[in-house]
Structures are given as structure tokens and as C-alpha cells.
Amino acid sequence: MDTASLEQLLERYKSGYSLEQPLYTGKEVFDAEWERIFRKRWLYAGNTAQIKKPGDYFLYHLRNDSVIVIRGNDGAVHAHYNTCTHRGSAICLQDSGHVAKFICPYHQWVFDKDGVLLNARMMPDDFCKERYNLHAVHIKLVEGLIFISLANEAPDFSQIEKSLSPYLKPYEIDKAKVACIKNYKLKANWKLVAENFRECYHCGGAHPEYCKAVIGANLREDVNEFTVEKQRDWNKKGLATGLIEIADGTTTYAVRYPLRAGVESYSVDGKKISIPMGLHKDHDAGVVGLVNYPNFWMDAVSDYVWTMRVTPVDAFTTDVEFCWLVDEAAEEGKDYTVERLTEFWEITGTQDAVLCENNFKGILSNAYSSGPYAPVEDQVVNFVDWCVKELKTG
Amino acid sequence: MDTASLEQLLERYKSGYSLEQPLYTGKEVFDAEWERIFRKRWLYAGNTAQIKKPGDYFLYHLRNDSVIVIRGNDGAVHAHYNTCTHRGSAICLQDSGHVAKFICPYHQWVFDKDGVLLNARMMPDDFCKERYNLHAVHIKLVEGLIFISLANEAPDFSQIEKSLSPYLKPYEIDKAKVACIKNYKLKANWKLVAENFRECYHCGGAHPEYCKAVIGANLREDVNEFTVEKQRDWNKKGLATGLIEIADGTTTYAVRYPLRAGVESYSVDGKKISIPMGLHKDHDAGVVGLVNYPNFWMDAVSDYVWTMRVTPVDAFTTDVEFCWLVDEAAEEGKDYTVERLTEFWEITGTQDAVLCENNFKGILSNAYSSGPYAPVEDQVVNFVDWCVKELKTG
Amino acid sequence: MDTASLEQLLERYKSGYSLEQPLYTGKEVFDAEWERIFRKRWLYAGNTAQIKKPGDYFLYHLRNDSVIVIRGNDGAVHAHYNTCTHRGSAICLQDSGHVAKFICPYHQWVFDKDGVLLNARMMPDDFCKERYNLHAVHIKLVEGLIFISLANEAPDFSQIEKSLSPYLKPYEIDKAKVACIKNYKLKANWKLVAENFRECYHCGGAHPEYCKAVIGANLREDVNEFTVEKQRDWNKKGLATGLIEIADGTTTYAVRYPLRAGVESYSVDGKKISIPMGLHKDHDAGVVGLVNYPNFWMDAVSDYVWTMRVTPVDAFTTDVEFCWLVDEAAEEGKDYTVERLTEFWEITGTQDAVLCENNFKGILSNAYSSGPYAPVEDQVVNFVDWCVKELKTG
């Protein structure tokens, strides 16, 4: 049995080769990742379309923590830990909902949407109310996306904002309509889910529907010429096209790539799913692919946005949330159906879930050893390198 | 992450403030509680009305232990560990039942009700039968209530007996009828269940049915005058009324308090539930409230007794058993129905279960910190102080 | 709480008495058993009748490992770890099936049945394919039974082969027909399952069907004369009868014993189950009982073979697989029915499962202490002695 320490494991990591088993399965490693990555970095929580009106809230569960994300009175968005400052009770009991004020269900302490303790009944005269506001969580918005940080001091957000903003702007997410949210529990280490979404070496064999929609996804077609041509079109329309790669000190990846000629949307039949979203005028914006390490993935087409939020539960379990957004004016039943809207990513996501779970099963074996990534898996290497670096320096 | 030792946590405990997180969630803390409190103190196991005839038994499951409580031939009550002295098999496989003798289901060793090994077939001539009686558990009775102790040397029982006896006597529990027993598994640390039952700060907001039955439970009514008047009546009838509080070296709390004028029993409609119980002649005995740390709660009215047995399973899970007793002569369907009998505490108990579980969820958060108890939560402080003291001295 | 180390526990082991609690429940002990026994010894995996044609395979799950046992092109049998040498994905996803070649479902690396990497698409020119064959598992066959070893260097197999071979030969298992395979998860330490199958002290009380079929199983009948007579018959027919006991350095037990006069098979009604199997000409071969420590049990009668594979999952859980084999020419519905074939061992095995689980429940108690084995439990002592010795020397 391998009894190498985390530090030894990190030291002997060899870029270009998959991680050693304990880095996927060890409890000590997982705890370190939680402290040095998840409780340190900006995490995608959700979007402002989920909480349109003041008092609308949703919860984001992160291991033992539950974070309330709520629209405040002034339209701003606040994030608080969902734990009463009296005796610790959870305050919001539904995963999403609406409150005028927070009233703790245990002893009815009352807090405002911004976390200020308004009333604690029957407390003595010398009770210092100001010391018992809700515990705040750092929060940042970029074009309707909500990021939070559990760190004591939140890291810089400007790089993320600058990278994502031009790609997000045309979708007008803050005004958009949340058409569907689904959660999946995967029996796989969270890094395998991330790795899976950073390469298309598996696409040809595993994703027939995806390869039918996206030219080059099978890695057998030359797409350069076609892409250059599409980029010229997109630039004319003012759509962002500059590739942003994750490098030293950054966490954001952004790209726009074309759908196959004649394909209008991420759909099984290649036809459009809904009306063009936000500022888009047609179904020809290609695919916007966004990533922010460690937990945010988004693929958007002309008529809908699909986000993926990856949340580790323990070393063996990962919660994945999919959210589908359409234009604010899109009417269900007329402009789109939830069934067609979700079909493409339910199919593709389920294929990936099975791959990730089987990948994890094999890694659990005593016989598993680090294997070489293929050259086309360079973005996986980028992600794994990043994780190792965060663990080393965190 | 907090890595304070149990001793450090106990040392920095500040009376009047809720416990720090690890004291509710830590495995080391839980193990210490088990050894220093639950394997040391007297624990309520059940009552003698559950085992009327010689050979009647029930099991009390305490973590990995199963204790058989059985009525012996002479009417006495015995308690044994449910593990054969041959190869360790569990002997009684049902949670309650009747046996003439214990016959181990594995190899048919035979034990008498008092635990004596009567026969071990095919053992060699030099086998010393006397060394293989069942392992005994300390047992004490008080007016039909059965307490056991897993300690090597059982602590003094006289204080418990003296405190509970006058309050229990009129109910004649030994002759009573067990109308219903129910078990609940709560996802909450056992101390939160105990705390919940030691304050009514939450009653006004959480228990409309309870507040309708009990005057002053909402903490907004002045009940002194009314109570003094009722106590005069009770004393005339010879009913105990002296408040017994838990102080240094004691574990028992006892009180009698009034129902709202016109309310006859703990019932949703305020009407009586059954015929007066035991020596009671009317429906005007108020409520007898009894507690014995760490695991016994009882609320009795004129016509029924309700007991609550709180058993930790692990730091995150608590087993709660409710038992309802009525007069021996009460006939189901005529004098009472199980549905009406159990309704009041099923409603109130379920409200409390939800509060406890949500309290625990919030305490699991990294943001949870000790908060101040309200002055009306003084009995919670009494309980938490007691726990800390037991842990320190145990 | 007992905090004795494994070494201390082994040192104070007293032959003739059941093991101390931590040797049945401790995680450290279980891990040591896994390393010193299960990852060292030959383990029964299955039989060649399960994989008749080249490309037929089945999986054997051992804790986190999954081993593929496959029939190769040349009729030979291979065993590989079910984990891709690229990024570790499980390769075979069904518990049994057929493959022409192994194709990893993640990135389509292709391996031959003997584990050789045939193709790894898109890898660079300097990729050294020879270094990435599947990880092999040691494998040995004896008369159709498949044994594997997870050890780095596999132990000697000749003693097992020599002991089992004469008893197995007449059944012609390689040509036989697998009629049924069933898996059971027992909530009991694996050693209790093994112990249960090494004594008949419990048979009289627990197994009425078994005692009806097997003379002497109740330990109350004198079977010597009858057995001697039957052995004379069996020897005339060329059937092996020599008792093989487990002694220093060996792991195999073999015996042939008679069914009750007039009983033709292991069946509830005593009548035959199928046509005579393999080289058998009649229903008078008695019972062949075979054991190989740590995980193999087999009881075979004239017309069917029943195997039991015992696989620890953790200290508290054991996977038990039953497999029933009949003659290759036996036709379901005409010569036998699966219902009748499996009835006898389903009844008897379920009785044993309940005994083992209750044995384990009682051992979990703090009051459990080592008890004395009866003289008729001498084979249990043999097994426990063996375990302790393996742990000491492993």
C-alpha cells in the first residue's frame, strides 16, 4: 500500500502523465484540495436569472456548508452562510425560494436580506446585536454569472471578469429565463469530471450526437479553414473570438468555435432550439466555450446557454448541476420545449458521466498506474498541472 | 480546520454560549461521551409494563450492544448482554418477544432467564459451565421504570429513585398498558435533541398545538398566579408538586405544571384521551414533567404517560423512542384510540425533529460559531454545563 | 476500549477459543488479512465452464480491484486487471460477456485477449506500446477450476492441484454446463462465514433439510460402518476417497462422505436432481467436499457441483457467490430445473447466512469475549489457527 505523503506525491508528479492513485482517492488529498483550491478560489454559484426579484434566493451546497445567494432590496446580490448566529440552525430550508426577511425557523431571530440582524427576541438589554449579523461570503458578478469565494481574503477577480465579459455580454443572462436546472451525483473524483471536459480524444468514440453537431470534434476533420472563415463572420457581427488560454496565475479559458455547416444549435437534429438569445440576431454564433477552474463550464450557442457547475462532495463523489437558459422572451411550448432544449446535453452529459465513473472505477484498482496523455489531451495536462500547482502553493 | 483536542475544547467552553462545532460533530468527542456519559450513567431502558409475564423481554440497542431486558421467574427483572458466551452469537433476534429459556440459535446453548448457563451440549467433561453465564447488566427499577447501567460499577441510584418516585407512583406504571411504541432516527447529534427538550423559547413559533394545551408555553403569558392556585388543588389530592432541579451530582429534574384552564389532557382538541390513569380520579393533574440525564424524558397527564428515550447512534444520528402508556383498564376503541393518544406527541415531536435536524445542518457549517443562549434557555445551559462537566471528570 | 495492536492480538491468541473482537471487526486487522492472505494466496475465481468460447470473460471483484478472466484464442485462460494503461478506465463494464478484443470505452485503446496493447490511436511516434500491455494476474487451472493470485510472486500451486485433481476429474467441469450463479452480500466478517462451513455442531439445530440428506450431520448417528462400506463401493468405481486434511503449509481439504441410504442427491426430497455428471454412471457417488483456504468451498454430488466463493468486502461485509454446474448434456426442463437444482443450497445457505450475521452482531458487543470451541468444532480451530499463522508470518 502506498503511504506517500501528499507532498511526496506532488513532488513526484510528472507532467504529461495521469495522476497517481492517491491523488484521486486519498482523503488527505481531498481535504487539501478543499482547503487550497475550493475554499480559496472563486467558485461559480449560479446566475442572476435564477433570482430575478428582491428576496429570491437559492442555496449552493458545498460539503458541510450551505451558502444562501439572495437578491437584495437594491437589486444587488448577497451571499451568506446558511447558519443562524444564535444556535446555528439552518435558516433557509428549501433549495430555492423567496423571503421578505430571513426568519430563523428555530427561535425566530430576524435578519435582513443583506444579513443584518434586525431582531433577536427576549435577548437581554446588553445584547450586542451588531455582532450577530449573518456570516458573509465574498461575491462577484460578471454579466449575470455569480461567483463566490469562501476564502478569508478573496483572490483577484479582474482577470476572470475581463476574460468572460466579452463572451457573455451578448447573452444578457441577467435578463434571461432559466428554463431548467438538474443535478446529478457522479461516483467519480471531481478532477476526472474536469479532465473529461478538457479533451475531445474520447468524443469520436463516445459522443455521436456531439460529433454530428460540432465539426472537428472527432479529431479527424481539418477545421482550420472553416473556422477562419466563420471567425471573419463573427468579427463582423462584433462577437468575441479571441482564444483565451489558462496560463500562470489565470483560471479562465474562452473560445468560440463553429458548429457544422447547416447546424443551427446544440440539438440532436441540428435544428434551432429557441429564438436567438439576448443580442443575437441569428442562429450563426457558433459555440462559446467557457471554463473557469476549478468548477465552471459553459457552452452557449446562439439560442441557449448551458452551464455546468462541478462540486466535489468527497473524493469519491461529485455533484454536477446543469442549468439551461433561454432568451427572456422565449415562450415554452411556442418558441422552445424543455424536452428539446435539454436533450442534447442530457445525452452527451450522461455519456460523459458513465465515462467518468468507469474511469474512477479503474483508478481504484491496485494495478492502476499513471499513464501517458495523448498529445490531443494537452488541455487535460493544463488542468492537472494547475491542480498540482495549486496544491503545492496553496 | 480546527484541530483542538477534546481537552482544549472543554477548557475553552464558555457557559451561556452554545458548544463549539467539534463538540457536536467530532468522532473523538462522541467516543468520549459514550465512555464518560453513556457507559457510566444510569440509562432509561423501558418500563415493566412492556414485560408483564415471566419470559417477556425487549431489547435495547446501544451502538454495538444489544441488551436483553427480561421478566424473570420470580417477577424480578434482569438485564443481560445479548451475546452468547460460546462463540458470541446474538441470542434474541426479535426486538421484543417471549422465551421460556434462552436458546442460542447457533449451537443451542441454553441459558435461564437470570442468565445462568443451563446446558452446553457436547462440551467436554472438564468444561466449567459456571464461567459461561450470560454477561449481566446493572439494572434498577423505580415505580415501573427500568434503568440500566453499562458501567463496571454502577453509580448511586438513590437520588434518581427519591426524585422520581413521588411523581411516578400515582401512574402505577407496572400495572399499566403499553398502547404504542414508536422509533425515530434523527439526523442530529443527541445533545441537540436534549437541548431542544430543555427550553420553550422555540415553542411559540414552532408548536401551536402544544401552546394551545399548555398555558405559558409561548412565554408571553403570566402563569404564576394560576400555577399557585393549581398547586394548592394538587397538594390537597396528595399529588407531588415540589420542583426538583438538576444540581451538582444529580441528574433528575421533576416538575408539575398546569394545562390551560379547561384542557383535560395533552390532546389537539384539549379533551381527555382516556380514563384517568392509576390512582388518578379526574383529569385535573396537570402535566408531570420528568427528566433524567442523559437519556430520559417523560410528560404525563392525568390519563396517559408519554416517555422519550434518547439514544445516540453516532455523532450525526440519534434514535428516539416514544412510548405511550394508559391505565390497565383502558379499552382500545372504547376508552381511547391509539390515533388520538399518539396524535399530540407525533405532531409536536415531528416539529421538534425537524428543528433538531436543521439545527444540526447549520452547525456543520464552517461558519458556525458559538452563539449566546437567551435567558429563557437557562435549562439548556444547565444541560450543556452538565455534559461538559461529565466529559471533564468522566 | 481495546487498543491492542494486531501483533499483541495475535500473540495472545489462544488456540481452541474464538478470536478476540478486534480480529473480527478491526480495520487494521482487515487490511492486514487482505495483504497477508488475500493478496498472497491462490484464490478461487470461477470455472472454465463459465467461459467456453475464446473471448468469453467474467469479472471477479476483489475490494477495489476487478479482475478479468477471459478465454484466449488458443483455449488458454488469461487474467488481467480491469484497468486501462492509458488513464485507468475500467475496460470491461459487464460482469460477464464476450469480446473479440478489449476496446477501452474511454479512448478506444485496443488490447488483445492476452493483454497485449494492439493499438493506441493518436499517440506520438516515440510511444513505447510494449510498456502498456494490460497488467497480468497470475492464473492456474485444475480440472476446470480457475485460481488466481494477486501476489507479486505467486505461491506454489502443486499441492492444491495434487489434492483437488483426483476428486474433480470425474466431474469434467471444463465441459460442464453452468446452470445458475447467484451472489449474496452478508453482513458478517468473512472468517465467520468460513468458520460456519467448517463445523456441523450447528447442523442439527439449523439445517433440517441438510440433516435429512446427510447421515451423521446431526452428530448423533454413528456413521463409521456405513461410511466404510460406501468407501469400498467408491474405490471399486475408481472414485477418490482419501481424506486430505489441512496441515502445515497446505490449504486444501478434501473428503468424500455418504448421503443417507436411498438419498440420490443434495435435494429436499432426496431424489436425483439431474443426469449423472461427467464420468459418473449412477447417483451413488456420495458427497465430495472440497475446501481451499481462504475462499473456496465445493460440495458435489453425483449429478451436480455446487461451488461457494467467499470474498471479503470489508471487515463487516462478505460477498458469497454460489455456482451450480450440471452435465454438459443435461437439458433444462427435461433433465433438471433450475428451481430444484438450487433449492437445497438456497435453503441451507440462507440458514447459514442468518447464523453468520447474528454471530457477527453478537461479536460487535462490548461484552463479547472469546469462548471455547466444542471438540466437534476442531476444523474451525484448524481454520482460525491457519488465519492467525498467516497473519503472523505474512
PDB file of N, CA, C and O in Angstrom, chain A residues 104-147:
ATOM      1  N   CYS A 104     -35.221  32.889  11.260  1.00  0.00           N
ATOM      2  CA  CYS A 104     -34.715  31.560  11.623  1.00  0.00           C
ATOM      3  C   CYS A 104     -35.879  30.712  12.119  1.00  0.00           C
ATOM      4  O   CYS A 104     -36.646  31.151  12.984  1.00  0.00           O
ATOM      5  N   PRO A 105     -36.041  29.504  11.590  1.00  0.00           N
ATOM      6  CA  PRO A 105     -37.203  28.688  11.964  1.00  0.00           C
ATOM      7  C   PRO A 105     -37.130  28.173  13.401  1.00  0.00           C
ATOM      8  O   PRO A 105     -38.138  27.690  13.919  1.00  0.00           O
ATOM      9  N   TYR A 106     -35.955  28.259  14.046  1.00  0.00           N
ATOM     10  CA  TYR A 106     -35.850  27.707  15.393  1.00  0.00           C
ATOM     11  C   TYR A 106     -36.396  28.691  16.442  1.00  0.00           C
ATOM     12  O   TYR A 106     -37.380  28.398  17.119  1.00  0.00           O
ATOM     13  N   HIS A 107     -35.747  29.872  16.555  1.00  0.00           N
ATOM     14  CA  HIS A 107     -36.190  30.813  17.597  1.00  0.00           C
ATOM     15  C   HIS A 107     -36.554  32.190  17.035  1.00  0.00           C
ATOM     16  O   HIS A 107     -36.570  33.176  17.746  1.00  0.00           O
ATOM     17  N   GLN A 108     -36.757  32.212  15.732  1.00  0.00           N
ATOM     18  CA  GLN A 108     -37.311  33.401  15.061  1.00  0.00           C
ATOM     19  C   GLN A 108     -36.433  34.650  15.138  1.00  0.00           C
ATOM     20  O   GLN A 108     -36.964  35.760  15.157  1.00  0.00           O
ATOM     21  N   TRP A 109     -35.137  34.499  15.188  1.00  0.00           N
ATOM     22  CA  TRP A 109     -34.295  35.675  15.006  1.00  0.00           C
ATOM     23  C   TRP A 109     -34.508  36.159  13.559  1.00  0.00           C
ATOM     24  O   TRP A 109     -34.630  35.338  12.644  1.00  0.00           O
ATOM     25  N   VAL A 110     -34.504  37.489  13.401  1.00  0.00           N
ATOM     26  CA  VAL A 110     -34.841  38.056  12.088  1.00  0.00           C
ATOM     27  C   VAL A 110     -33.627  38.789  11.493  1.00  0.00           C
ATOM     28  O   VAL A 110     -33.021  39.632  12.168  1.00  0.00           O
ATOM     29  N   PHE A 111     -33.295  38.457  10.251  1.00  0.00           N
ATOM     30  CA  PHE A 111     -32.171  39.090   9.549  1.00  0.00           C
ATOM     31  C   PHE A 111     -32.675  39.706   8.248  1.00  0.00           C
ATOM     32  O   PHE A 111     -33.574  39.169   7.595  1.00  0.00           O
ATOM     33  N   ASP A 112     -32.051  40.812   7.858  1.00  0.00           N
ATOM     34  CA  ASP A 112     -32.407  41.431   6.582  1.00  0.00           C
ATOM     35  C   ASP A 112     -31.703  40.667   5.444  1.00  0.00           C
ATOM     36  O   ASP A 112     -30.814  39.852   5.688  1.00  0.00           O
ATOM     37  N   LYS A 113     -32.093  40.964   4.221  1.00  0.00           N
ATOM     38  CA  LYS A 113     -31.517  40.267   3.065  1.00  0.00           C
ATOM     39  C   LYS A 113     -30.006  40.456   2.974  1.00  0.00           C
ATOM     40  O   LYS A 113     -29.294  39.621   2.428  1.00  0.00           O
ATOM     41  N   ASP A 114     -29.538  41.578   3.485  1.00  0.00           N
ATOM     42  CA  ASP A 114     -28.086  41.821   3.452  1.00  0.00           C
ATOM     43  C   ASP A 114     -27.382  41.225   4.673  1.00  0.00           C
ATOM     44  O   ASP A 114     -26.194  41.441   4.880  1.00  0.00           O
ATOM     45  N   GLY A 115     -28.127  40.460   5.483  1.00  0.00           N
ATOM     46  CA  GLY A 115     -27.508  39.729   6.581  1.00  0.00           C
ATOM     47  C   GLY A 115     -27.551  40.421   7.933  1.00  0.00           C
ATOM     48  O   GLY A 115     -27.154  39.828   8.952  1.00  0.00           O
ATOM     49  N   VAL A 116     -28.047  41.657   7.965  1.00  0.00           N
ATOM     50  CA  VAL A 116     -28.060  42.406   9.229  1.00  0.00           C
ATOM     51  C   VAL A 116     -29.122  41.833  10.182  1.00  0.00           C
ATOM     52  O   VAL A 116     -30.261  41.594   9.775  1.00  0.00           O
ATOM     53  N   LEU A 117     -28.723  41.583  11.423  1.00  0.00           N
ATOM     54  CA  LEU A 117     -29.669  41.089  12.434  1.00  0.00           C
ATOM     55  C   LEU A 117     -30.620  42.219  12.808  1.00  0.00           C
ATOM     56  O   LEU A 117     -30.211  43.245  13.365  1.00  0.00           O
ATOM     57  N   LEU A 118     -31.891  42.024  12.518  1.00  0.00           N
ATOM     58  CA  LEU A 118     -32.885  43.058  12.789  1.00  0.00           C
ATOM     59  C   LEU A 118     -33.521  42.885  14.159  1.00  0.00           C
ATOM     60  O   LEU A 118     -33.831  43.847  14.840  1.00  0.00           O
ATOM     61  N   ASN A 119     -33.738  41.632  14.550  1.00  0.00           N
ATOM     62  CA  ASN A 119     -34.443  41.402  15.802  1.00  0.00           C
ATOM     63  C   ASN A 119     -34.088  40.045  16.393  1.00  0.00           C
ATOM     64  O   ASN A 119     -34.107  39.033  15.698  1.00  0.00           O
ATOM     65  N   ALA A 120     -33.732  40.041  17.701  1.00  0.00           N
ATOM     66  CA  ALA A 120     -33.499  38.800  18.433  1.00  0.00           C
ATOM     67  C   ALA A 120     -34.344  38.900  19.693  1.00  0.00           C
ATOM     68  O   ALA A 120     -33.950  39.543  20.662  1.00  0.00           O
ATOM     69  N   ARG A 121     -35.505  38.284  19.667  1.00  0.00           N
ATOM     70  CA  ARG A 121     -36.481  38.494  20.739  1.00  0.00           C
ATOM     71  C   ARG A 121     -36.000  37.928  22.072  1.00  0.00           C
ATOM     72  O   ARG A 121     -35.293  36.935  22.118  1.00  0.00           O
ATOM     73  N   MET A 122     -36.372  38.600  23.137  1.00  0.00           N
ATOM     74  CA  MET A 122     -36.128  38.155  24.506  1.00  0.00           C
ATOM     75  C   MET A 122     -34.653  38.074  24.890  1.00  0.00           C
ATOM     76  O   MET A 122     -34.314  37.396  25.860  1.00  0.00           O
ATOM     77  N   MET A 123     -33.783  38.713  24.099  1.00  0.00           N
ATOM     78  CA  MET A 123     -32.378  38.743  24.498  1.00  0.00           C
ATOM     79  C   MET A 123     -32.190  39.879  25.510  1.00  0.00           C
ATOM     80  O   MET A 123     -32.967  40.831  25.536  1.00  0.00           O
ATOM     81  N   PRO A 124     -31.191  39.775  26.356  1.00  0.00           N
ATOM     82  CA  PRO A 124     -31.033  40.784  27.417  1.00  0.00           C
ATOM     83  C   PRO A 124     -30.664  42.157  26.841  1.00  0.00           C
ATOM     84  O   PRO A 124     -30.277  42.286  25.687  1.00  0.00           O
ATOM     85  N   ASP A 125     -30.798  43.165  27.686  1.00  0.00           N
ATOM     86  CA  ASP A 125     -30.574  44.539  27.239  1.00  0.00           C
ATOM     87  C   ASP A 125     -29.153  44.774  26.742  1.00  0.00           C
ATOM     88  O   ASP A 125     -28.923  45.569  25.832  1.00  0.00           O
ATOM     89  N   ASP A 126     -28.196  44.075  27.331  1.00  0.00           N
ATOM     90  CA  ASP A 126     -26.804  44.323  26.936  1.00  0.00           C
ATOM     91  C   ASP A 126     -26.383  43.486  25.729  1.00  0.00           C
ATOM     92  O   ASP A 126     -25.211  43.411  25.397  1.00  0.00           O
ATOM     93  N   PHE A 127     -27.339  42.848  25.097  1.00  0.00           N
ATOM     94  CA  PHE A 127     -27.016  42.021  23.929  1.00  0.00           C
ATOM     95  C   PHE A 127     -26.559  42.907  22.770  1.00  0.00           C
ATOM     96  O   PHE A 127     -27.247  43.845  22.376  1.00  0.00           O
ATOM     97  N   CYS A 128     -25.410  42.598  22.234  1.00  0.00           N
ATOM     98  CA  CYS A 128     -24.809  43.424  21.185  1.00  0.00           C
ATOM     99  C   CYS A 128     -25.208  42.894  19.817  1.00  0.00           C
ATOM    100  O   CYS A 128     -24.520  42.058  19.226  1.00  0.00           O
ATOM    101  N   LYS A 129     -26.343  43.338  19.313  1.00  0.00           N
ATOM    102  CA  LYS A 129     -26.937  42.833  18.081  1.00  0.00           C
ATOM    103  C   LYS A 129     -25.973  42.893  16.895  1.00  0.00           C
ATOM    104  O   LYS A 129     -25.983  42.014  16.023  1.00  0.00           O
ATOM    105  N   GLU A 130     -25.165  43.953  16.860  1.00  0.00           N
ATOM    106  CA  GLU A 130     -24.282  44.174  15.714  1.00  0.00           C
ATOM    107  C   GLU A 130     -23.257  43.039  15.537  1.00  0.00           C
ATOM    108  O   GLU A 130     -22.714  42.847  14.450  1.00  0.00           O
ATOM    109  N   ARG A 131     -23.010  42.317  16.590  1.00  0.00           N
ATOM    110  CA  ARG A 131     -22.014  41.235  16.493  1.00  0.00           C
ATOM    111  C   ARG A 131     -22.602  39.951  15.918  1.00  0.00           C
ATOM    112  O   ARG A 131     -21.872  38.977  15.732  1.00  0.00           O
ATOM    113  N   TYR A 132     -23.924  39.940  15.688  1.00  0.00           N
ATOM    114  CA  TYR A 132     -24.549  38.683  15.283  1.00  0.00           C
ATOM    115  C   TYR A 132     -25.260  38.754  13.937  1.00  0.00           C
ATOM    116  O   TYR A 132     -26.266  38.100  13.718  1.00  0.00           O
ATOM    117  N   ASN A 133     -24.718  39.572  13.019  1.00  0.00           N
ATOM    118  CA  ASN A 133     -25.196  39.520  11.634  1.00  0.00           C
ATOM    119  C   ASN A 133     -24.834  38.172  11.019  1.00  0.00           C
ATOM    120  O   ASN A 133     -23.954  37.464  11.523  1.00  0.00           O
ATOM    121  N   LEU A 134     -25.491  37.827   9.940  1.00  0.00           N
ATOM    122  CA  LEU A 134     -25.135  36.582   9.255  1.00  0.00           C
ATOM    123  C   LEU A 134     -23.693  36.660   8.753  1.00  0.00           C
ATOM    124  O   LEU A 134     -23.195  37.729   8.412  1.00  0.00           O
ATOM    125  N   HIS A 135     -23.031  35.507   8.708  1.00  0.00           N
ATOM    126  CA  HIS A 135     -21.657  35.451   8.203  1.00  0.00           C
ATOM    127  C   HIS A 135     -21.676  35.618   6.680  1.00  0.00           C
ATOM    128  O   HIS A 135     -22.309  34.826   5.971  1.00  0.00           O
ATOM    129  N   ALA A 136     -20.955  36.618   6.208  1.00  0.00           N
ATOM    130  CA  ALA A 136     -20.975  36.933   4.774  1.00  0.00           C
ATOM    131  C   ALA A 136     -20.012  36.059   3.980  1.00  0.00           C
ATOM    132  O   ALA A 136     -19.007  35.578   4.497  1.00  0.00           O
ATOM    133  N   VAL A 137     -20.350  35.869   2.719  1.00  0.00           N
ATOM    134  CA  VAL A 137     -19.499  35.153   1.771  1.00  0.00           C
ATOM    135  C   VAL A 137     -19.148  36.141   0.654  1.00  0.00           C
ATOM    136  O   VAL A 137     -20.018  36.896   0.208  1.00  0.00           O
ATOM    137  N   HIS A 138     -17.889  36.139   0.208  1.00  0.00           N
ATOM    138  CA  HIS A 138     -17.493  37.035  -0.886  1.00  0.00           C
ATOM    139  C   HIS A 138     -18.307  36.723  -2.140  1.00  0.00           C
ATOM    140  O   HIS A 138     -18.564  35.560  -2.436  1.00  0.00           O
ATOM    141  N   ILE A 139     -18.636  37.751  -2.868  1.00  0.00           N
ATOM    142  CA  ILE A 139     -19.450  37.552  -4.071  1.00  0.00           C
ATOM    143  C   ILE A 139     -19.025  38.532  -5.162  1.00  0.00           C
ATOM    144  O   ILE A 139     -18.657  39.686  -4.876  1.00  0.00           O
ATOM    145  N   LYS A 140     -19.027  38.055  -6.408  1.00  0.00           N
ATOM    146  CA  LYS A 140     -18.725  38.896  -7.570  1.00  0.00           C
ATOM    147  C   LYS A 140     -19.657  38.494  -8.704  1.00  0.00           C
ATOM    148  O   LYS A 140     -19.985  37.309  -8.864  1.00  0.00           O
ATOM    149  N   LEU A 141     -20.030  39.467  -9.503  1.00  0.00           N
ATOM    150  CA  LEU A 141     -20.883  39.196 -10.657  1.00  0.00           C
ATOM    151  C   LEU A 141     -20.137  39.551 -11.931  1.00  0.00           C
ATOM    152  O   LEU A 141     -19.373  40.510 -11.957  1.00  0.00           O
ATOM    153  N   VAL A 142     -20.371  38.762 -12.969  1.00  0.00           N
ATOM    154  CA  VAL A 142     -19.892  39.169 -14.286  1.00  0.00           C
ATOM    155  C   VAL A 142     -20.973  38.808 -15.301  1.00  0.00           C
ATOM    156  O   VAL A 142     -21.253  37.634 -15.537  1.00  0.00           O
ATOM    157  N   GLU A 143     -21.595  39.832 -15.827  1.00  0.00           N
ATOM    158  CA  GLU A 143     -22.629  39.670 -16.869  1.00  0.00           C
ATOM    159  C   GLU A 143     -23.653  38.602 -16.496  1.00  0.00           C
ATOM    160  O   GLU A 143     -24.023  37.762 -17.314  1.00  0.00           O
ATOM    161  N   GLY A 144     -24.109  38.602 -15.257  1.00  0.00           N
ATOM    162  CA  GLY A 144     -25.164  37.672 -14.849  1.00  0.00           C
ATOM    163  C   GLY A 144     -24.674  36.384 -14.224  1.00  0.00           C
ATOM    164  O   GLY A 144     -25.458  35.622 -13.678  1.00  0.00           O
ATOM    165  N   LEU A 145     -23.394  36.115 -14.309  1.00  0.00           N
ATOM    166  CA  LEU A 145     -22.848  34.935 -13.620  1.00  0.00           C
ATOM    167  C   LEU A 145     -22.431  35.338 -12.209  1.00  0.00           C
ATOM    168  O   LEU A 145     -21.846  36.399 -12.011  1.00  0.00           O
ATOM    169  N   ILE A 146     -22.723  34.460 -11.239  1.00  0.00           N
ATOM    170  CA  ILE A 146     -22.410  34.752  -9.845  1.00  0.00           C
ATOM    171  C   ILE A 146     -21.271  33.857  -9.377  1.00  0.00           C
ATOM    172  O   ILE A 146     -21.370  32.630  -9.450  1.00  0.00           O
ATOM    173  N   PHE A 147     -20.216  34.490  -8.920  1.00  0.00           N
ATOM    174  CA  PHE A 147     -19.092  33.746  -8.353  1.00  0.00           C
ATOM    175  C   PHE A 147     -18.990  34.081  -6.869  1.00  0.00           C
ATOM    176  O   PHE A 147     -19.209  35.224  -6.470  1.00  0.00           O
TER     177      PHE A 147
END
